[in-house]
PDB file of C-alpha atoms in Angstrom:
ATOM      1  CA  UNK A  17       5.944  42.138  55.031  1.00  0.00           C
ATOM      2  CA  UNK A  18       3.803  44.734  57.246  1.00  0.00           C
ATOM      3  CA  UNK A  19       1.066  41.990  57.366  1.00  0.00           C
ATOM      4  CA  UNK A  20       4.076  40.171  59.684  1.00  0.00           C
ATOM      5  CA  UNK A  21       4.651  42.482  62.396  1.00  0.00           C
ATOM      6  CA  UNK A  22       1.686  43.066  64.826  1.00  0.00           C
ATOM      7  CA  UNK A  23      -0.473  46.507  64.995  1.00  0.00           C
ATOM      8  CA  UNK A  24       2.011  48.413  67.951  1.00  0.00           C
ATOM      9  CA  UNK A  25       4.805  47.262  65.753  1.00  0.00           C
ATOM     10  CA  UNK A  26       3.395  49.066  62.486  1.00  0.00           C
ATOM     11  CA  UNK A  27       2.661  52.089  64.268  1.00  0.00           C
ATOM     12  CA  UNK A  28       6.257  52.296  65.813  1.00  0.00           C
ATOM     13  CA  UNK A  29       7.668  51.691  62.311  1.00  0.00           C
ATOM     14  CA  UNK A  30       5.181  53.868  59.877  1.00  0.00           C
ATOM     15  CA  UNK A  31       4.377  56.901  62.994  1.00  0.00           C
ATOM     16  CA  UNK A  32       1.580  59.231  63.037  1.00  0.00           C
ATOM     17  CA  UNK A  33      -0.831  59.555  60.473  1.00  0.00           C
ATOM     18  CA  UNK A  34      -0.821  60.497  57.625  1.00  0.00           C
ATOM     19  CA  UNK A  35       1.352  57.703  56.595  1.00  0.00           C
ATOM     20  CA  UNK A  36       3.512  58.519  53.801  1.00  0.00           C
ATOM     21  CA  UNK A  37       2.289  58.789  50.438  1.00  0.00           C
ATOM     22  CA  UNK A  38       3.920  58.226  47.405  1.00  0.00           C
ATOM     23  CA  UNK A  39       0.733  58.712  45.291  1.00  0.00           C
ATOM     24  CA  UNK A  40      -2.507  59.463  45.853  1.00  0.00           C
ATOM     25  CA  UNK A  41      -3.511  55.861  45.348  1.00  0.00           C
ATOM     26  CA  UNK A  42      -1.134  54.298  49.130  1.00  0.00           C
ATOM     27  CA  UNK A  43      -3.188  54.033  52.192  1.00  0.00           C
ATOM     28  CA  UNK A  44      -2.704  56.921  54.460  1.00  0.00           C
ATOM     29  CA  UNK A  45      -4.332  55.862  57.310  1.00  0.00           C
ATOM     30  CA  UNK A  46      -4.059  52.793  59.513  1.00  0.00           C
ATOM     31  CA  UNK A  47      -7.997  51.643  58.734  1.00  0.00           C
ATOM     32  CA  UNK A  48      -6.809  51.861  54.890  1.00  0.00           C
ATOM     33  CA  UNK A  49      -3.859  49.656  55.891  1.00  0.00           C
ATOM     34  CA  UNK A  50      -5.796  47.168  57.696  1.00  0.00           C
ATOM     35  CA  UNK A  51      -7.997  46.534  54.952  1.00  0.00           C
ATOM     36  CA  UNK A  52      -5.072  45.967  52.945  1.00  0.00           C
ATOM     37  CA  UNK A  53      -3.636  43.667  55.285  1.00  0.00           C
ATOM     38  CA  UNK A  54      -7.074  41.585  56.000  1.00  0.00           C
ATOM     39  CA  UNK A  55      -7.339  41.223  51.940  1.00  0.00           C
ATOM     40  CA  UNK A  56      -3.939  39.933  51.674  1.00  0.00           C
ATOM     41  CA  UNK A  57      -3.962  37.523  54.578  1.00  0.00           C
ATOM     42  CA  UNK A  58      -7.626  36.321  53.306  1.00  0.00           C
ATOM     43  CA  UNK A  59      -6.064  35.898  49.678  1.00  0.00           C
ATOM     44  CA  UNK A  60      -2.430  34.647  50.627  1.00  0.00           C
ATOM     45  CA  UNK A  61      -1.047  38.069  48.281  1.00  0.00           C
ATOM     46  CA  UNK A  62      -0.627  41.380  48.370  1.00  0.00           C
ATOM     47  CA  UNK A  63      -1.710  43.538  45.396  1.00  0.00           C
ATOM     48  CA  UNK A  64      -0.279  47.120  45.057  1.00  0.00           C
ATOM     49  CA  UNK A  65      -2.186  48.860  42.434  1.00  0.00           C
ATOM     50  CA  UNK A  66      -0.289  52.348  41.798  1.00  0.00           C
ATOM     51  CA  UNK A  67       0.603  52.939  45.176  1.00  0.00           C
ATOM     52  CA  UNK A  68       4.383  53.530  45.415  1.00  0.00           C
ATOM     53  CA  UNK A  69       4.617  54.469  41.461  1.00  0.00           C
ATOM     54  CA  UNK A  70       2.169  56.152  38.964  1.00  0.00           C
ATOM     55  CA  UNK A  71       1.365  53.187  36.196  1.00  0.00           C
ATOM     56  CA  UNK A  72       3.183  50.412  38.152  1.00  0.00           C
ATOM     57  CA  UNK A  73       1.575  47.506  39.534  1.00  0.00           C
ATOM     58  CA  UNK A  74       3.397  45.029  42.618  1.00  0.00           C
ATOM     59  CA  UNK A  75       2.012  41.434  43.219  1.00  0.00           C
ATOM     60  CA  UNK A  76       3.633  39.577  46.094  1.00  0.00           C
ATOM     61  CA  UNK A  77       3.273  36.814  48.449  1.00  0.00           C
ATOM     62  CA  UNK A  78       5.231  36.321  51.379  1.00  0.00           C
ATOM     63  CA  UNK A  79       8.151  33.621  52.108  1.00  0.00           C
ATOM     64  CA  UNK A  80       7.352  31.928  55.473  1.00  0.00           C
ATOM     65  CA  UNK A  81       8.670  29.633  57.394  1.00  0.00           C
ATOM     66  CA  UNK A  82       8.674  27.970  60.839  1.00  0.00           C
ATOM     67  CA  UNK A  83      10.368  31.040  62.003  1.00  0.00           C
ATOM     68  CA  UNK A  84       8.329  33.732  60.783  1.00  0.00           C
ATOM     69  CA  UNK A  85       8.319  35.351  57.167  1.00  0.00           C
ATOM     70  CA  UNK A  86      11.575  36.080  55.409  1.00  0.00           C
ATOM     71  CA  UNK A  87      10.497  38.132  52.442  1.00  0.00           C
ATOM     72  CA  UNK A  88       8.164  37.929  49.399  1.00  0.00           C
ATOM     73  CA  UNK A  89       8.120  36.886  45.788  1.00  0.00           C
ATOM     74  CA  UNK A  90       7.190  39.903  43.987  1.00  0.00           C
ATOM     75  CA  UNK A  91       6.268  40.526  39.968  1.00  0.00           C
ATOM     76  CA  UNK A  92       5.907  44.216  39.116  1.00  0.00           C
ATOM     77  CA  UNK A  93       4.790  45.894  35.515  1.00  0.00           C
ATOM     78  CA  UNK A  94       3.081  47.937  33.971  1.00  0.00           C
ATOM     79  CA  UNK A  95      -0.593  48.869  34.876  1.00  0.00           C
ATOM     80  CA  UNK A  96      -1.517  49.079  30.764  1.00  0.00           C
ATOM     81  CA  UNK A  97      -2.553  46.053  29.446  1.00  0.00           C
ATOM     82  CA  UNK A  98      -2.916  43.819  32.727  1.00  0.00           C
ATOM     83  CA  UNK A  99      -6.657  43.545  34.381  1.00  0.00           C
ATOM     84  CA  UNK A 100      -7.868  42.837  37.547  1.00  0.00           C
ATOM     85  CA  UNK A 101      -8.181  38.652  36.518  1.00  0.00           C
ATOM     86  CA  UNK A 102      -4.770  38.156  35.121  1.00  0.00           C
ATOM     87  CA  UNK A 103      -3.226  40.238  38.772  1.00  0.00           C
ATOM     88  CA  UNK A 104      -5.096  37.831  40.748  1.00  0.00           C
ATOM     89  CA  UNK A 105      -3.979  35.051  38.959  1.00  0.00           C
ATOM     90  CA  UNK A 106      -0.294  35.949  39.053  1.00  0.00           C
ATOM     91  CA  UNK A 107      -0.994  36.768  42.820  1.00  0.00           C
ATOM     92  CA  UNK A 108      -2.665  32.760  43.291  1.00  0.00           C
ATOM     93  CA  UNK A 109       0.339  31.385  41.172  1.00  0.00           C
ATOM     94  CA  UNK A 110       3.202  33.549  43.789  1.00  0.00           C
ATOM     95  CA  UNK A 111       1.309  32.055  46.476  1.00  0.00           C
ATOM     96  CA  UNK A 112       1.512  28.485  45.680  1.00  0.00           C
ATOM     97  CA  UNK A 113       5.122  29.198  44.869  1.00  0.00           C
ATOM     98  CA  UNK A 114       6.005  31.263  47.817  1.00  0.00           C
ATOM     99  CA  UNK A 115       4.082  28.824  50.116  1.00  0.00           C
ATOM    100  CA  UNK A 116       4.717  25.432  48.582  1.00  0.00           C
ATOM    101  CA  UNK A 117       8.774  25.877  47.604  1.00  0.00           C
ATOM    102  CA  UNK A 118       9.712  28.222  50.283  1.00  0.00           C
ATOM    103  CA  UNK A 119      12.345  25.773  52.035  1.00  0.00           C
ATOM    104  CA  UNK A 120      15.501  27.258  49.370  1.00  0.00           C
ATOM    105  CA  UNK A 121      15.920  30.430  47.206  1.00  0.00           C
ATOM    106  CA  UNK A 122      17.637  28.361  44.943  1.00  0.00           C
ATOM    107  CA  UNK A 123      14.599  25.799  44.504  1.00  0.00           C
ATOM    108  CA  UNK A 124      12.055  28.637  44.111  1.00  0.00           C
ATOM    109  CA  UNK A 125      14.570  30.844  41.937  1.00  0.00           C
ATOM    110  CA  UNK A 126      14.247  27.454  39.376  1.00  0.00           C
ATOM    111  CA  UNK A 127      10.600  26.478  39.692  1.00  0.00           C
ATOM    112  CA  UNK A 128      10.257  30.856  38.593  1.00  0.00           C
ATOM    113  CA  UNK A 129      12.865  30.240  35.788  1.00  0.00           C
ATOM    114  CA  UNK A 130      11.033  27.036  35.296  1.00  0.00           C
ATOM    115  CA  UNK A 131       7.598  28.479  34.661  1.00  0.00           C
ATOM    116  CA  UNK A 132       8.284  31.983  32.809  1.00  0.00           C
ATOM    117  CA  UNK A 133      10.505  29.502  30.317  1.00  0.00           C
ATOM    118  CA  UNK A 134       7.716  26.834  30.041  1.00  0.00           C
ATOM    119  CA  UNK A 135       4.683  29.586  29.510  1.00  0.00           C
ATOM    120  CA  UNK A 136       7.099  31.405  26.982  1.00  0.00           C
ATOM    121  CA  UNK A 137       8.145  28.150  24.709  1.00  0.00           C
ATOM    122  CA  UNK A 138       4.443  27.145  24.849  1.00  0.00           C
ATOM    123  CA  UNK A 139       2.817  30.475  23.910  1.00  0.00           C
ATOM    124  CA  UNK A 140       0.562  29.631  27.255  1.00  0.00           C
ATOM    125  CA  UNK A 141      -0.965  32.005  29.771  1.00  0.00           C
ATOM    126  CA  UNK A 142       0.706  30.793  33.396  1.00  0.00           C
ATOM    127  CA  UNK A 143      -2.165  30.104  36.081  1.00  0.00           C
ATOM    128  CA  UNK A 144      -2.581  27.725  38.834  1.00  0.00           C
ATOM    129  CA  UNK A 145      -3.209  24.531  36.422  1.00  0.00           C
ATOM    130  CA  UNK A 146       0.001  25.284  34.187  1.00  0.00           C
ATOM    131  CA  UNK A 147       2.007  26.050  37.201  1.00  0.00           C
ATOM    132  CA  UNK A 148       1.308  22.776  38.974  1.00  0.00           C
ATOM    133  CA  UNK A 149       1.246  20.762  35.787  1.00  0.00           C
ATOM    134  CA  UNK A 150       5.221  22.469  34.714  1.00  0.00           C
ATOM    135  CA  UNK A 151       6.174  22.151  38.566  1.00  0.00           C
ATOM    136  CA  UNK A 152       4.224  18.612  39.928  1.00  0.00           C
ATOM    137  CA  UNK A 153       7.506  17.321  40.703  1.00  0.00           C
ATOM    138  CA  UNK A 154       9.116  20.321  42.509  1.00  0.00           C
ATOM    139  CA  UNK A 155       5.721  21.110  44.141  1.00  0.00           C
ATOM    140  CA  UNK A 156       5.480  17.542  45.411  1.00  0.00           C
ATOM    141  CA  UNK A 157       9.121  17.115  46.237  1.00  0.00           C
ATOM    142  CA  UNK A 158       8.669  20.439  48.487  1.00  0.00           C
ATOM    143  CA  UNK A 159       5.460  19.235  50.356  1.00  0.00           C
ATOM    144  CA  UNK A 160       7.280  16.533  51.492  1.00  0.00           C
ATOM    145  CA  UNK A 161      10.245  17.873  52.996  1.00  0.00           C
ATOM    146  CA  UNK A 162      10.769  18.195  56.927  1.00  0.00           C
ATOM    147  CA  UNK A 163      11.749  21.583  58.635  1.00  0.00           C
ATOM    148  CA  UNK A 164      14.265  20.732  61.189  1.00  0.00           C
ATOM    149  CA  UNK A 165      14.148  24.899  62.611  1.00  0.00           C
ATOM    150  CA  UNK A 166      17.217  27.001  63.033  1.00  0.00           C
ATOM    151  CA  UNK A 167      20.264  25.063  64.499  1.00  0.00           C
ATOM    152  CA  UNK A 168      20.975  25.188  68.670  1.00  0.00           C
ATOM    153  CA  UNK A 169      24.488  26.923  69.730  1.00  0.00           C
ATOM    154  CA  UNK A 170      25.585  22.824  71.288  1.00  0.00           C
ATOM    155  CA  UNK A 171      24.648  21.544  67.138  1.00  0.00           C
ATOM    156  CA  UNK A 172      26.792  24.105  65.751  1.00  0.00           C
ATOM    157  CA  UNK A 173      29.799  23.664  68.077  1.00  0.00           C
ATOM    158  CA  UNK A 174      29.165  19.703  68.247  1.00  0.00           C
ATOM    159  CA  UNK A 175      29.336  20.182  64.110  1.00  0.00           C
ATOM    160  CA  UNK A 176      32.424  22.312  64.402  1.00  0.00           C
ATOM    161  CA  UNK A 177      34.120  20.304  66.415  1.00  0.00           C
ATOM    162  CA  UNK A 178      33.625  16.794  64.591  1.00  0.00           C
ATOM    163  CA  UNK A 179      34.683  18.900  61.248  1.00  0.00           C
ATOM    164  CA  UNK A 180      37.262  20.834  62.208  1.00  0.00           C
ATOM    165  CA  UNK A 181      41.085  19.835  61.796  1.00  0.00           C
ATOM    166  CA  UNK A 182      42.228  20.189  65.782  1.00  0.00           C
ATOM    167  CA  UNK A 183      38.820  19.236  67.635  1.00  0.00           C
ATOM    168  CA  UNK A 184      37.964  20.774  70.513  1.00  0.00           C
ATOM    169  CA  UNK A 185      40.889  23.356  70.402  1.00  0.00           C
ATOM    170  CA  UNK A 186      39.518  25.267  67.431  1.00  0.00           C
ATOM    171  CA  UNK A 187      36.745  26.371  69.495  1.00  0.00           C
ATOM    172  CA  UNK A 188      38.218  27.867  72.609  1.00  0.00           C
ATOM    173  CA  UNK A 189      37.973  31.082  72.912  1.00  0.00           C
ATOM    174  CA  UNK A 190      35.664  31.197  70.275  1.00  0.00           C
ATOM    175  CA  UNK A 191      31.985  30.741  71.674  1.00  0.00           C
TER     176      UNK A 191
END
């Protein structure tokens, strides 16, 4: 979510240098960070190998939308036993979630549920392929859908007054 927020705005939030570090493997100074952030917007994830906890790893990719990013779809485990291939992978499958079914937490809470049930059942390793072969129609049904942007003040009182029970006299007073 840091990648979001523009250089001045970092600074204000994070201060001086050295930027807090939870272990020795976080950033600690702003070029550190901006490598970070250059990798993840080149990649479309963020990988966090040991840097806020000793032995856990963080994939995410951020939730945008026509009004700027919301949050991120995250996995986090255990550093044994997971390499550098299978992170990136789980990194490229958050992204096509996070980026293709952003439009409803609901719809990308079941296309999740979706997959880890799928690659479970089947015994199969989830990657790009598997994830758009379990969730073609989801992934297609999101590409086409239209973003209208965040309601105007007039559509929300034009919507309250058509729906309310007294009309117009519902809203005095109130906007």
């Amino acid at each position: 979510l840091l990648s979001n927020l523009s250089r001045d705005e970092r600074r204000k939030l994070l201060g001086d240098e050295p930027l807090p570090a939870p272990t020795p493997h976080a950033a600690t100074t702003y070029a550190a960070l901006e490598v970070e952030i250059q990798a993840l917007a080149s990649r479309g994830y963020a990988l966090a190998r040991q840097s806020t906890f000793i032995g856990i790893y963080a994939v995410a990719a951020p939730i945008c939308g026509p009004h700027g990013c919301i949050g991120c779809l995250a996995f986090t485990g255990s550093v044994h036993g997971i390499d550098e291939d299978a992170l990136a992978m789980l990194g490229e499958v958050l992204d096509l979630l996070a980026t293709r079914i952003s439009s409803s937490v609901r719809e990308l809470e079941g296309a999740l549920n979706r997959l880890v049930a799928y690659a479970q059942l089947n015994s199969e390793p989830v990657n790009i392929a598997f994830a758009e072969n379990v969730l073609g129609e989801a992934l297609r049904d999101a590409a086409n859908l239209i973003s209208w942007g965040a309601p105007s003040i007039k559509a929300v009182s034009d919507f309250l007054v058509n729906h309310s029970p007294d009309g117009e006299t519902y809203l005095n007073g109130r906007i």
